[in-house]
XYZ file of C-alpha atoms in Angstrom:
300
model
C 0.000 0.000 0.000
C 1.108 3.576 -0.644
C 2.423 5.314 2.483
C 0.908 8.694 3.269
C 2.279 11.796 4.880
C -0.503 12.460 7.348
C 0.385 9.905 10.013
C -2.190 7.699 11.708
C -4.833 10.365 12.208
C -7.644 7.835 11.760
C -7.017 6.065 15.076
C -9.613 6.989 17.681
C -8.095 8.916 20.562
C -4.734 9.285 18.827
C -4.538 12.917 19.938
C -2.969 15.700 17.930
C -1.526 14.721 14.590
C 0.008 18.046 13.568
C 3.381 16.917 14.768
C 3.531 14.021 12.330
C 6.396 14.272 9.875
C 5.415 15.139 6.325
C 7.144 14.049 3.180
C 5.090 16.395 1.058
C 2.253 15.474 -1.264
C 2.886 12.191 -3.053
C 4.675 10.706 -0.026
C 8.004 10.947 -1.840
C 6.813 8.565 -4.570
C 5.688 11.173 -7.091
C 6.522 14.836 -7.533
C 3.396 16.973 -7.748
C 3.410 20.506 -9.157
C 3.840 22.981 -6.297
C 0.895 25.342 -5.864
C 2.047 28.660 -4.370
C 0.154 30.290 -1.523
C -2.163 33.080 -2.614
C -2.080 36.523 -1.046
C -5.464 36.822 0.695
C -5.924 40.392 -0.520
C -5.905 39.216 -4.151
C -8.693 36.696 -3.466
C -11.265 39.335 -2.454
C -14.010 39.945 -5.028
C -13.921 43.518 -6.311
C -17.627 43.499 -7.194
C -19.313 40.657 -5.286
C -22.269 39.415 -7.327
C -23.987 36.086 -7.917
C -24.666 35.314 -11.568
C -28.355 34.835 -12.367
C -27.745 31.243 -13.427
C -26.685 30.387 -9.843
C -29.602 32.005 -8.028
C -31.978 29.505 -6.414
C -34.492 29.633 -3.565
C -33.023 28.297 -0.328
C -36.299 26.526 0.513
C -37.837 25.075 -2.658
C -34.682 25.299 -4.819
C -36.566 26.891 -7.721
C -34.771 29.569 -9.800
C -35.102 33.097 -8.427
C -33.748 36.507 -9.353
C -33.772 35.775 -13.072
C -34.112 38.439 -15.754
C -37.015 38.747 -18.209
C -37.575 40.591 -21.456
C -34.012 41.834 -21.498
C -34.216 43.253 -17.974
C -31.805 41.940 -15.299
C -33.194 39.941 -12.396
C -33.568 41.294 -8.870
C -30.770 40.433 -6.454
C -33.265 40.622 -3.565
C -36.917 39.697 -3.375
C -39.319 36.834 -2.747
C -39.469 33.433 -4.399
C -42.434 33.412 -6.842
C -42.963 29.709 -6.107
C -43.030 29.565 -2.273
C -42.745 33.173 -1.117
C -39.458 32.695 0.774
C -37.338 35.878 0.804
C -34.011 35.746 -1.024
C -30.989 38.003 -1.141
C -27.750 37.655 -3.053
C -26.287 40.880 -1.675
C -23.433 40.393 0.854
C -24.594 40.911 4.458
C -21.129 42.051 5.509
C -18.897 44.669 3.934
C -15.298 45.901 4.296
C -14.734 47.413 7.722
C -17.585 45.595 9.474
C -16.561 44.215 12.866
C -17.984 40.816 13.779
C -18.119 39.804 17.447
C -15.960 42.860 18.290
C -13.005 40.915 16.941
C -13.077 40.007 13.238
C -12.678 42.891 10.785
C -14.235 42.026 7.432
C -12.004 42.765 4.429
C -14.350 41.609 1.682
C -16.218 38.714 0.093
C -14.362 35.681 -1.245
C -17.209 33.687 -2.817
C -20.875 32.772 -2.576
C -21.810 29.274 -1.435
C -24.896 27.250 -0.627
C -25.403 28.977 2.742
C -24.513 32.477 1.612
C -21.421 34.608 1.294
C -17.946 33.632 2.459
C -15.772 36.477 3.742
C -12.125 37.176 4.425
C -11.468 38.871 7.752
C -8.605 39.938 9.977
C -8.497 38.593 13.521
C -8.020 41.643 15.744
C -6.720 39.494 18.590
C -3.863 38.266 16.394
C -3.060 41.459 14.525
C 0.640 41.144 15.279
C 0.848 37.567 13.984
C 1.460 37.615 10.237
C 0.768 33.907 9.792
C -2.459 33.744 11.797
C -4.234 37.041 11.287
C -6.330 35.956 8.268
C -9.565 34.054 8.861
C -12.572 33.066 6.781
C -16.155 33.662 7.913
C -18.751 31.327 6.438
C -22.492 31.287 7.062
C -23.527 28.402 9.269
C -27.261 28.075 8.721
C -29.856 29.818 6.587
C -32.672 30.696 8.980
C -34.520 33.703 10.331
C -35.307 31.896 13.599
C -33.038 33.316 16.324
C -33.578 30.294 18.608
C -32.753 27.877 15.796
C -29.641 29.904 15.048
C -28.426 29.788 18.641
C -29.097 26.049 18.841
C -27.236 25.433 15.593
C -24.202 27.389 16.782
C -24.120 25.472 20.061
C -24.581 22.089 18.379
C -21.788 22.634 15.841
C -19.086 23.608 18.336
C -17.685 20.070 18.226
C -16.053 21.072 14.929
C -13.570 23.209 16.887
C -12.103 20.000 18.303
C -11.211 18.631 14.851
C -7.419 18.775 14.549
C -5.771 17.151 11.539
C -3.127 18.541 9.154
C -5.320 17.826 6.106
C -8.486 19.440 7.480
C -9.092 23.176 7.730
C -8.917 24.374 11.332
C -12.133 25.754 12.808
C -11.318 28.524 15.291
C -14.681 29.674 16.544
C -18.419 30.163 16.006
C -19.854 33.661 16.231
C -23.151 35.440 15.714
C -23.659 38.814 14.108
C -26.959 40.668 13.565
C -28.166 41.021 9.994
C -27.863 44.761 9.215
C -31.361 44.805 7.666
C -33.418 42.529 9.918
C -31.411 42.495 13.132
C -31.762 38.694 13.266
C -28.515 37.002 14.382
C -26.604 35.227 11.631
C -24.212 32.450 12.588
C -20.731 32.157 11.105
C -18.005 29.554 11.272
C -14.585 31.159 11.769
C -11.845 29.100 10.122
C -8.260 29.393 8.961
C -7.579 30.879 5.540
C -6.063 28.357 3.115
C -4.502 30.188 0.203
C -3.935 27.641 -2.539
C -6.101 26.310 -5.361
C -8.904 23.777 -5.270
C -8.506 20.566 -7.239
C -11.304 21.775 -9.466
C -9.366 24.991 -10.166
C -6.272 22.943 -10.988
C -8.245 20.735 -13.376
C -9.791 23.754 -15.122
C -6.327 25.288 -15.525
C -5.002 22.070 -17.083
C -7.974 21.907 -19.451
C -7.299 25.485 -20.522
C -3.845 24.241 -21.507
C -5.364 21.413 -23.563
C -5.014 18.602 -20.978
C -8.369 16.850 -20.480
C -7.623 15.118 -17.175
C -4.882 15.039 -14.554
C -2.293 12.230 -14.849
C -3.388 9.072 -13.002
C -0.337 9.109 -10.721
C -1.203 12.640 -9.529
C -4.817 11.677 -8.923
C -3.761 8.657 -6.854
C -1.393 10.843 -4.839
C -4.240 13.213 -4.026
C -6.428 10.278 -3.039
C -3.722 8.812 -0.789
C -3.431 12.170 0.973
C -7.126 12.875 1.489
C -8.249 9.427 2.667
C -6.492 9.624 6.075
C -8.422 12.851 6.716
C -11.631 10.920 6.134
C -10.351 8.148 8.386
C -9.752 10.735 11.105
C -13.344 12.011 10.828
C -14.873 8.547 10.617
C -12.879 7.449 13.669
C -14.696 10.176 15.565
C -18.123 9.147 14.237
C -18.319 12.139 11.895
C -19.456 12.048 8.252
C -18.114 14.644 5.806
C -21.062 14.266 3.362
C -20.179 16.741 0.598
C -16.722 15.943 -0.773
C -15.929 17.146 -4.301
C -12.919 18.695 -6.077
C -14.112 22.158 -5.054
C -13.767 21.342 -1.353
C -10.100 20.400 -1.170
C -7.242 22.871 -1.553
C -3.681 22.198 -2.724
C -1.442 24.800 -1.059
C 2.313 24.419 -1.526
C 2.999 20.839 -0.317
C -0.229 20.342 1.596
C -3.770 19.240 0.858
C -6.671 20.420 3.018
C -10.392 19.785 3.229
C -11.737 23.322 3.424
C -15.504 23.058 3.922
C -16.909 21.462 7.085
C -20.353 22.995 6.677
C -21.982 19.644 5.806
C -20.175 17.540 8.451
C -22.607 15.694 10.743
C -22.497 13.107 13.480
C -22.997 9.525 12.314
C -26.041 9.095 14.555
C -27.681 12.356 13.441
C -30.960 11.529 11.695
C -32.538 14.977 12.110
C -30.274 17.602 10.504
C -30.526 18.517 6.839
C -28.314 16.461 4.531
C -26.112 18.368 2.102
C -24.538 16.847 -0.999
C -23.747 17.548 -4.645
C -25.388 15.753 -7.595
C -22.841 13.669 -9.455
C -20.780 13.082 -6.311
C -23.326 12.021 -3.679
C -23.928 8.267 -3.372
C -27.338 7.262 -4.799
C -28.540 5.580 -1.584
C -28.133 8.714 0.574
C -31.602 9.964 -0.361
C -33.138 6.793 1.103
C -30.856 5.697 3.955
C -28.893 8.840 4.755
C -25.126 9.567 4.931
C -22.620 6.881 5.902
C -18.903 6.071 5.852
C -19.446 4.116 2.635
C -21.219 7.098 1.056
C -18.271 9.322 2.029
C -15.836 6.951 0.317
C -18.085 7.009 -2.743
C -17.695 10.807 -2.970
C -13.915 10.423 -2.870
C -14.058 7.868 -5.684
C -16.276 10.081 -7.800
C -13.976 13.045 -7.225
C -10.904 11.056 -8.237
C -12.734 9.852 -11.338
């Protein structure tokens, strides 16, 4: 079997694994192209907008905010199908201070639960390596009690500590500037490389249809111990895909823990991506086997 560089993080109760020695991606068996770290300031969107083709209702998943008769669609409004309000305008802007600590610098992207922001941690302003954090919406709800419960329930993610999994620092709440309803955010480390999807798109732009098999296997050998670590703690990742893993210099990291759930959780919403999610999840729910399926689909 191919040795990996992440140690034995999948053993229950193995403790911290950040001290494990690393041989770099490919475990010394294959040389992978080095992906340089990206300056966080260059990742901020100058004009944060969501294209009309990616606007869907958060409740019924029908298209919203679409243009008609040559007129652009509304970026805020109500779903014509179910009446649920929608907004694709960032809630936070440069200079906003979240939890009296995190200074927002701008929006990085828009995801399934809303905007993702880059911020500076005011408590670590003198630490060059640790001052950048990412704020990501935790749950899409206008119910303040549900928000507070969700924040409390998800705090177990702070305890996840593996070199191939993004580090969750904190959970915070911040009032929506329009409604005053608290919005929950995950605070996580900033990982400044490129996703495997970005790398594939770049190769295709150069005329290469797929990544070489040896590189794909090296990525798989690196990411599987991270899944073993989660599964050993009775956690299911649920939504793995090439978009959710970043290659930064000589390290690979899972970057999105928003869909992670406990193995015995049969109440929370299940998140997944068509084309990657195992077909049985709709009937029997997430599982370790379904997680491995998403890895296989991503490698394919």
